[in-house]
mmCIF file with all atom_site columns, C-alpha atoms in Angstrom:
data_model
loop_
_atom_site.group_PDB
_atom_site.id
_atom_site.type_symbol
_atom_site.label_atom_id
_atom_site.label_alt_id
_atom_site.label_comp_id
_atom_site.label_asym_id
_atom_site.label_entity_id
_atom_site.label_seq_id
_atom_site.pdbx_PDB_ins_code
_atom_site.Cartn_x
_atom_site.Cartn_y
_atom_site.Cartn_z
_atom_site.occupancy
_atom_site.B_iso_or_equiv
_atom_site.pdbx_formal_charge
_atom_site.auth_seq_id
_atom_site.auth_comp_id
_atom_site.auth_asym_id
_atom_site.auth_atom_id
_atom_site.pdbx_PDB_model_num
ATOM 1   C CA . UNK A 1 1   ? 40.388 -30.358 -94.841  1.00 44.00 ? 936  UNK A CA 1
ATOM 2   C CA . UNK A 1 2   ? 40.217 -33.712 -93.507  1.00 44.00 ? 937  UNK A CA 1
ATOM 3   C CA . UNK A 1 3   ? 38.651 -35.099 -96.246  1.00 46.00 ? 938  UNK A CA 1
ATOM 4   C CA . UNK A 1 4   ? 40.777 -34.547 -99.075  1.00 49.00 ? 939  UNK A CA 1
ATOM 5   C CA . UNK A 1 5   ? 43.788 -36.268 -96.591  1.00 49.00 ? 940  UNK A CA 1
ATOM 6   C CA . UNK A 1 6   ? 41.708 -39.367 -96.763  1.00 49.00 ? 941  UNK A CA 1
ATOM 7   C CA . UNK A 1 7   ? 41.641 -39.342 -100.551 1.00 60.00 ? 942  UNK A CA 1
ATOM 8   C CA . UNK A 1 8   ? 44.840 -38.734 -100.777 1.00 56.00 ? 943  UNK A CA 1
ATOM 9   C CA . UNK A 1 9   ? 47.290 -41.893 -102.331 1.00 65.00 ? 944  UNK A CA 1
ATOM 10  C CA . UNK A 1 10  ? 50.475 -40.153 -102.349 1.00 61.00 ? 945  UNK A CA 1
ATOM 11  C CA . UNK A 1 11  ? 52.079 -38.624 -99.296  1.00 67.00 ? 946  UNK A CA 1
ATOM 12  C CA . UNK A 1 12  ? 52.254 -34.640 -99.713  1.00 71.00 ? 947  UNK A CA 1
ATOM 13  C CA . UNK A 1 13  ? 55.455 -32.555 -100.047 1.00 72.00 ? 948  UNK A CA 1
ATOM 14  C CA . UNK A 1 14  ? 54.775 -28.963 -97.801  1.00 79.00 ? 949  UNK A CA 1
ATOM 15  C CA . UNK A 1 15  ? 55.725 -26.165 -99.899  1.00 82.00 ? 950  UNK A CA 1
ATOM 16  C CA . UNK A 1 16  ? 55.291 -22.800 -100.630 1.00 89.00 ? 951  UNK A CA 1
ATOM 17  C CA . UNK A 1 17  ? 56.639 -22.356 -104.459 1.00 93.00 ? 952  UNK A CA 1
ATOM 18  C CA . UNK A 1 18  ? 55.525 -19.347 -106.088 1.00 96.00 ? 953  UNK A CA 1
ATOM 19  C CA . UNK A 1 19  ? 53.699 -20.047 -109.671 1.00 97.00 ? 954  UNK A CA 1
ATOM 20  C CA . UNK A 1 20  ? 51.227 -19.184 -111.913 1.00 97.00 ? 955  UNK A CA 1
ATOM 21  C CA . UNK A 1 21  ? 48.229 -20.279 -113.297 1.00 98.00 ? 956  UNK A CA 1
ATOM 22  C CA . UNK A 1 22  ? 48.002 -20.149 -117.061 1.00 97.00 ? 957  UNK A CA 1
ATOM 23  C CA . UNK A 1 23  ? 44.879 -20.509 -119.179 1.00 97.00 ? 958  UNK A CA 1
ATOM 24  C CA . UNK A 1 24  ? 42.773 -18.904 -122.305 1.00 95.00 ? 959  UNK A CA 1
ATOM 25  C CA . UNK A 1 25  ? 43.840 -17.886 -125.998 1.00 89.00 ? 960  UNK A CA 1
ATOM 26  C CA . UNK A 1 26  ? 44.966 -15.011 -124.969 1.00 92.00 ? 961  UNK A CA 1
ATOM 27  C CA . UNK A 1 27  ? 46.890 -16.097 -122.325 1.00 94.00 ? 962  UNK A CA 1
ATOM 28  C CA . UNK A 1 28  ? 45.838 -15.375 -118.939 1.00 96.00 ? 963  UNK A CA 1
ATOM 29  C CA . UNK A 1 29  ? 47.861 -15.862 -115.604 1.00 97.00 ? 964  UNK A CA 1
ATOM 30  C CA . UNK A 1 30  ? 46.450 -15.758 -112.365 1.00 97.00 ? 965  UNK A CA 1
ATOM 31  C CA . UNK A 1 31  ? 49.424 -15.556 -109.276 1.00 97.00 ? 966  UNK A CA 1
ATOM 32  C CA . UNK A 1 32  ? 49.421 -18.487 -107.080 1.00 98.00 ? 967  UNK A CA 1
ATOM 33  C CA . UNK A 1 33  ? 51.580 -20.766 -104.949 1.00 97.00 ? 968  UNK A CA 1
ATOM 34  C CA . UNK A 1 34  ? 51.997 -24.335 -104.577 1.00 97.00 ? 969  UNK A CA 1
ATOM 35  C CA . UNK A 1 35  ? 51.336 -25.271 -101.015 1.00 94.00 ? 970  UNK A CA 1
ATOM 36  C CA . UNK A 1 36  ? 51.085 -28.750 -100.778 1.00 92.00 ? 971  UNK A CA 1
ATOM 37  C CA . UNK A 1 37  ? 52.037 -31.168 -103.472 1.00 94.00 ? 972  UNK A CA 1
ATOM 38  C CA . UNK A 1 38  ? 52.666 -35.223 -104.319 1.00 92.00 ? 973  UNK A CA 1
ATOM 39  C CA . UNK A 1 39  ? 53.725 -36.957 -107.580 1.00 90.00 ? 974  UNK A CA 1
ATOM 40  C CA . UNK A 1 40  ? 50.250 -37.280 -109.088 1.00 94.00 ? 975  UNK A CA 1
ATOM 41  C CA . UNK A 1 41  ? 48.780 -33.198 -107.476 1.00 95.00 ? 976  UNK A CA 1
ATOM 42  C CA . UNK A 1 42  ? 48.830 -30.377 -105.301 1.00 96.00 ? 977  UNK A CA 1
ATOM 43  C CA . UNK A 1 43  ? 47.115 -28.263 -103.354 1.00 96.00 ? 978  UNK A CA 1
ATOM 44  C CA . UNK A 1 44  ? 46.871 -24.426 -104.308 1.00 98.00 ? 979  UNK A CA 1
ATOM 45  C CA . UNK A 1 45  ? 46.762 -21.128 -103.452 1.00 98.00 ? 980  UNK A CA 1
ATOM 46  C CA . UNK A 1 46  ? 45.457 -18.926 -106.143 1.00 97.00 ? 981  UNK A CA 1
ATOM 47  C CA . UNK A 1 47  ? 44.316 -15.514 -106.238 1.00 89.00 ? 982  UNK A CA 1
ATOM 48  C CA . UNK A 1 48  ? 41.144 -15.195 -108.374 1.00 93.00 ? 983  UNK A CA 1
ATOM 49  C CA . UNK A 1 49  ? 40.717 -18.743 -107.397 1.00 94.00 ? 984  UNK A CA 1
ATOM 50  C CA . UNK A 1 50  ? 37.030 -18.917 -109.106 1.00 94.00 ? 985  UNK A CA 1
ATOM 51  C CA . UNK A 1 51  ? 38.428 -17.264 -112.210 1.00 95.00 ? 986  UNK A CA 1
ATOM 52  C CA . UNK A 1 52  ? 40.585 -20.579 -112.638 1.00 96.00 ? 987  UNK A CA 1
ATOM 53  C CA . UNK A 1 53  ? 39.028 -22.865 -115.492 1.00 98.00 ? 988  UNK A CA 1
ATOM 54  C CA . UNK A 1 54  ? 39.060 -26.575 -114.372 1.00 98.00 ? 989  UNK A CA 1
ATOM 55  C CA . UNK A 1 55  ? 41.549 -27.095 -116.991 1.00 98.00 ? 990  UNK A CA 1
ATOM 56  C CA . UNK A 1 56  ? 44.638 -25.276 -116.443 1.00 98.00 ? 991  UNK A CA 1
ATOM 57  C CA . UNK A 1 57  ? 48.172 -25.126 -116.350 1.00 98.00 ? 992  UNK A CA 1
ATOM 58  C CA . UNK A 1 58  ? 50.985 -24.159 -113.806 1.00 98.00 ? 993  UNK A CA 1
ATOM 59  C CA . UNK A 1 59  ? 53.859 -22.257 -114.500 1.00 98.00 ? 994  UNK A CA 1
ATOM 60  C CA . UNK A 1 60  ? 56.805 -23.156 -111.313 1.00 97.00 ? 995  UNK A CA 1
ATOM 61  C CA . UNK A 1 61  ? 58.719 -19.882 -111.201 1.00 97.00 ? 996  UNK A CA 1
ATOM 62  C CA . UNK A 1 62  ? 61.841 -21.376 -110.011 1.00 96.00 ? 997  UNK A CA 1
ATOM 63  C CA . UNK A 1 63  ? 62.219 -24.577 -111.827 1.00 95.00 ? 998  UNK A CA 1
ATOM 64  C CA . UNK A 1 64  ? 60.351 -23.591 -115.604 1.00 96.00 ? 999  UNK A CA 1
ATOM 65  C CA . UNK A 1 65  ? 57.887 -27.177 -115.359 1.00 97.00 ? 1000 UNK A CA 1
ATOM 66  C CA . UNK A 1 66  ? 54.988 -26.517 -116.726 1.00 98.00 ? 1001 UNK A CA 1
ATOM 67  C CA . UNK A 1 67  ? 52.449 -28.699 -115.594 1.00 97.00 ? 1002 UNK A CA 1
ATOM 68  C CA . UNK A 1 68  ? 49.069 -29.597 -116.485 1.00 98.00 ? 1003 UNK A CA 1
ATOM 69  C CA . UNK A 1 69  ? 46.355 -29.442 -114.329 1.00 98.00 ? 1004 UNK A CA 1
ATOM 70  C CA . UNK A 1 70  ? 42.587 -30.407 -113.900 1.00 98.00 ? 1005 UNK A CA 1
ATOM 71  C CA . UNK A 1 71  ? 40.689 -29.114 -110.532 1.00 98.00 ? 1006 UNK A CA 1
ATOM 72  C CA . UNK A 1 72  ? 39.672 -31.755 -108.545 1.00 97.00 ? 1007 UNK A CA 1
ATOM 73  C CA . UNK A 1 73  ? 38.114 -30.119 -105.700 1.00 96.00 ? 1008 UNK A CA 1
ATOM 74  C CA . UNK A 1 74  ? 37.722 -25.891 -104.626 1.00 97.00 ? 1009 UNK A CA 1
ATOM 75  C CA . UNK A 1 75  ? 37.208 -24.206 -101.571 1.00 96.00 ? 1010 UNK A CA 1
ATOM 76  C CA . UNK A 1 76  ? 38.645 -20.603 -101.920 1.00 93.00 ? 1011 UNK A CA 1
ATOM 77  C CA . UNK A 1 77  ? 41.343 -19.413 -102.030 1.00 97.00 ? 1012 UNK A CA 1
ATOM 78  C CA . UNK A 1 78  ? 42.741 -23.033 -102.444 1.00 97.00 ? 1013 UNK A CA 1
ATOM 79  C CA . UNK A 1 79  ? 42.331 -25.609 -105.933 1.00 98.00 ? 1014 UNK A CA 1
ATOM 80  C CA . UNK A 1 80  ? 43.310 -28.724 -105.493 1.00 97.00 ? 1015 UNK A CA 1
ATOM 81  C CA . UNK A 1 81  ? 44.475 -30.329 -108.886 1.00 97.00 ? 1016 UNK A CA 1
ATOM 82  C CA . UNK A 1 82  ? 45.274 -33.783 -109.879 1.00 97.00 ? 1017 UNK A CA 1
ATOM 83  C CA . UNK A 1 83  ? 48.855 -33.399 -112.769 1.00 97.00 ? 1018 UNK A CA 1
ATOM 84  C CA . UNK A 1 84  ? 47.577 -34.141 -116.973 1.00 98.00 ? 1019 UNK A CA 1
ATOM 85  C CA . UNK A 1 85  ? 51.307 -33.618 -118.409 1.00 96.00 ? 1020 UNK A CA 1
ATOM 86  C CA . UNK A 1 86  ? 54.749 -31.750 -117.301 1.00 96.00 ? 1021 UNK A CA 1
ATOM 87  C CA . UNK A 1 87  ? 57.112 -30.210 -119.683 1.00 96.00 ? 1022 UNK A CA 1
ATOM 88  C CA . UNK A 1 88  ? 60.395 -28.179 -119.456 1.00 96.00 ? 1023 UNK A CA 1
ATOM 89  C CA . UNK A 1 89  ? 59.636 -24.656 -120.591 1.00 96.00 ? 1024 UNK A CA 1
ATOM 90  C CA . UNK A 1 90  ? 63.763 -24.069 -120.752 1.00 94.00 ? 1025 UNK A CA 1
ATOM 91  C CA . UNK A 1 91  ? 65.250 -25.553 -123.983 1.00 92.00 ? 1026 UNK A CA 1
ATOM 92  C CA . UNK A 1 92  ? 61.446 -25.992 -125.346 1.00 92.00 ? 1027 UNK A CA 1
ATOM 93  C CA . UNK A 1 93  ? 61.312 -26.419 -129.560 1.00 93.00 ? 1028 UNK A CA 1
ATOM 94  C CA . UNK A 1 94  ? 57.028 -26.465 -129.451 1.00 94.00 ? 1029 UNK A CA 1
ATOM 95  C CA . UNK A 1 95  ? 56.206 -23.199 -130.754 1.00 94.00 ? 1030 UNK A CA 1
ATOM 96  C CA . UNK A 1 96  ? 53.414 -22.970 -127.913 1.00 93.00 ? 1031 UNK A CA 1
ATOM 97  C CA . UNK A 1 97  ? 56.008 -24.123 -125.252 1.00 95.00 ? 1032 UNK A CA 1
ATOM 98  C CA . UNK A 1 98  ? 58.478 -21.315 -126.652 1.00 96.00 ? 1033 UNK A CA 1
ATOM 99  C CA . UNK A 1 99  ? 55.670 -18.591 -126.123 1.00 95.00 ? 1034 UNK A CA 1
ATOM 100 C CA . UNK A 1 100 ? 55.101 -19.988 -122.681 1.00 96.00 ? 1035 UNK A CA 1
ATOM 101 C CA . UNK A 1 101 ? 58.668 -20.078 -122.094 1.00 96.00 ? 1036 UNK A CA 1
ATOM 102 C CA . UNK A 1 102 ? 58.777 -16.559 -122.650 1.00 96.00 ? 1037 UNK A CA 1
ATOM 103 C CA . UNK A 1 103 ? 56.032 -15.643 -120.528 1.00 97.00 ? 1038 UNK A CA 1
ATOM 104 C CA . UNK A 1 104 ? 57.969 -17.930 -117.883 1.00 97.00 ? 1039 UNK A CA 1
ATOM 105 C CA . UNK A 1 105 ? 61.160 -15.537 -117.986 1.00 96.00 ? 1040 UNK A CA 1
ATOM 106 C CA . UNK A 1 106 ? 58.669 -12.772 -117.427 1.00 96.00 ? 1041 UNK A CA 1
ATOM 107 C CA . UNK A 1 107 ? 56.668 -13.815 -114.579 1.00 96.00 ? 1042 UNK A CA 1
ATOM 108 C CA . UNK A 1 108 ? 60.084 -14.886 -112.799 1.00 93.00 ? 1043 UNK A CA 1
ATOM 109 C CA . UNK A 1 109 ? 61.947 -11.504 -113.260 1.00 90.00 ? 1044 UNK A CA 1
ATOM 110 C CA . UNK A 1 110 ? 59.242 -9.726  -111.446 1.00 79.00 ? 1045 UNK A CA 1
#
């Protein structure tokens, strides 16, 4: 993947942080993990990659950021995604937020 290291403005972080992909009303989660990542995207590994929306969000297991996400390039089973917004899921007041923090405590029990 060449190509997407030439495009790239932001040095990337290797990692291999379990999340999830959230998307839909209802909510739908596909399992993924973060693989490579800089300030502004990442690079990831999603099961059901072409069942991913090109608006999306991320659920980190470990940390609780939720972060927004728009797919900038595919080539299963990897998105890459350029960041829209982050939030906090822990301590979160939005009602929507709440409901995702919920579903955060879930997904990281398992």
């Amino acid at each position: 993947m060449a190509g997407h290291d030439e495009r790239r403005r932001l040095p990337r972080r290797r990692t291999r942080a379990s999340a999830a992909v959230v998307f839909g009303d209802p909510v739908q989660t596909l399992p993924a993990t973060i693989r490579d990542r800089t300030d502004l995207g990442a690079k990831l590994l999603v099961e059901e990659a072409d069942r991913a929306p090109d608006l999306f969000e991320i659920i980190e297991l470990k940390t609780g950021v939720l972060l927004g996400a728009r797919v900038v390039w595919r080539a299963a089973p990897f998105i890459g995604v350029v960041f829209t917004g982050q939030h906090m899921l822990k301590g979160a007041a939005d009602p929507r937020l709440i409901k995702l923090s919920q579903l955060w405590v879930r997904l990281s029990a398992k």
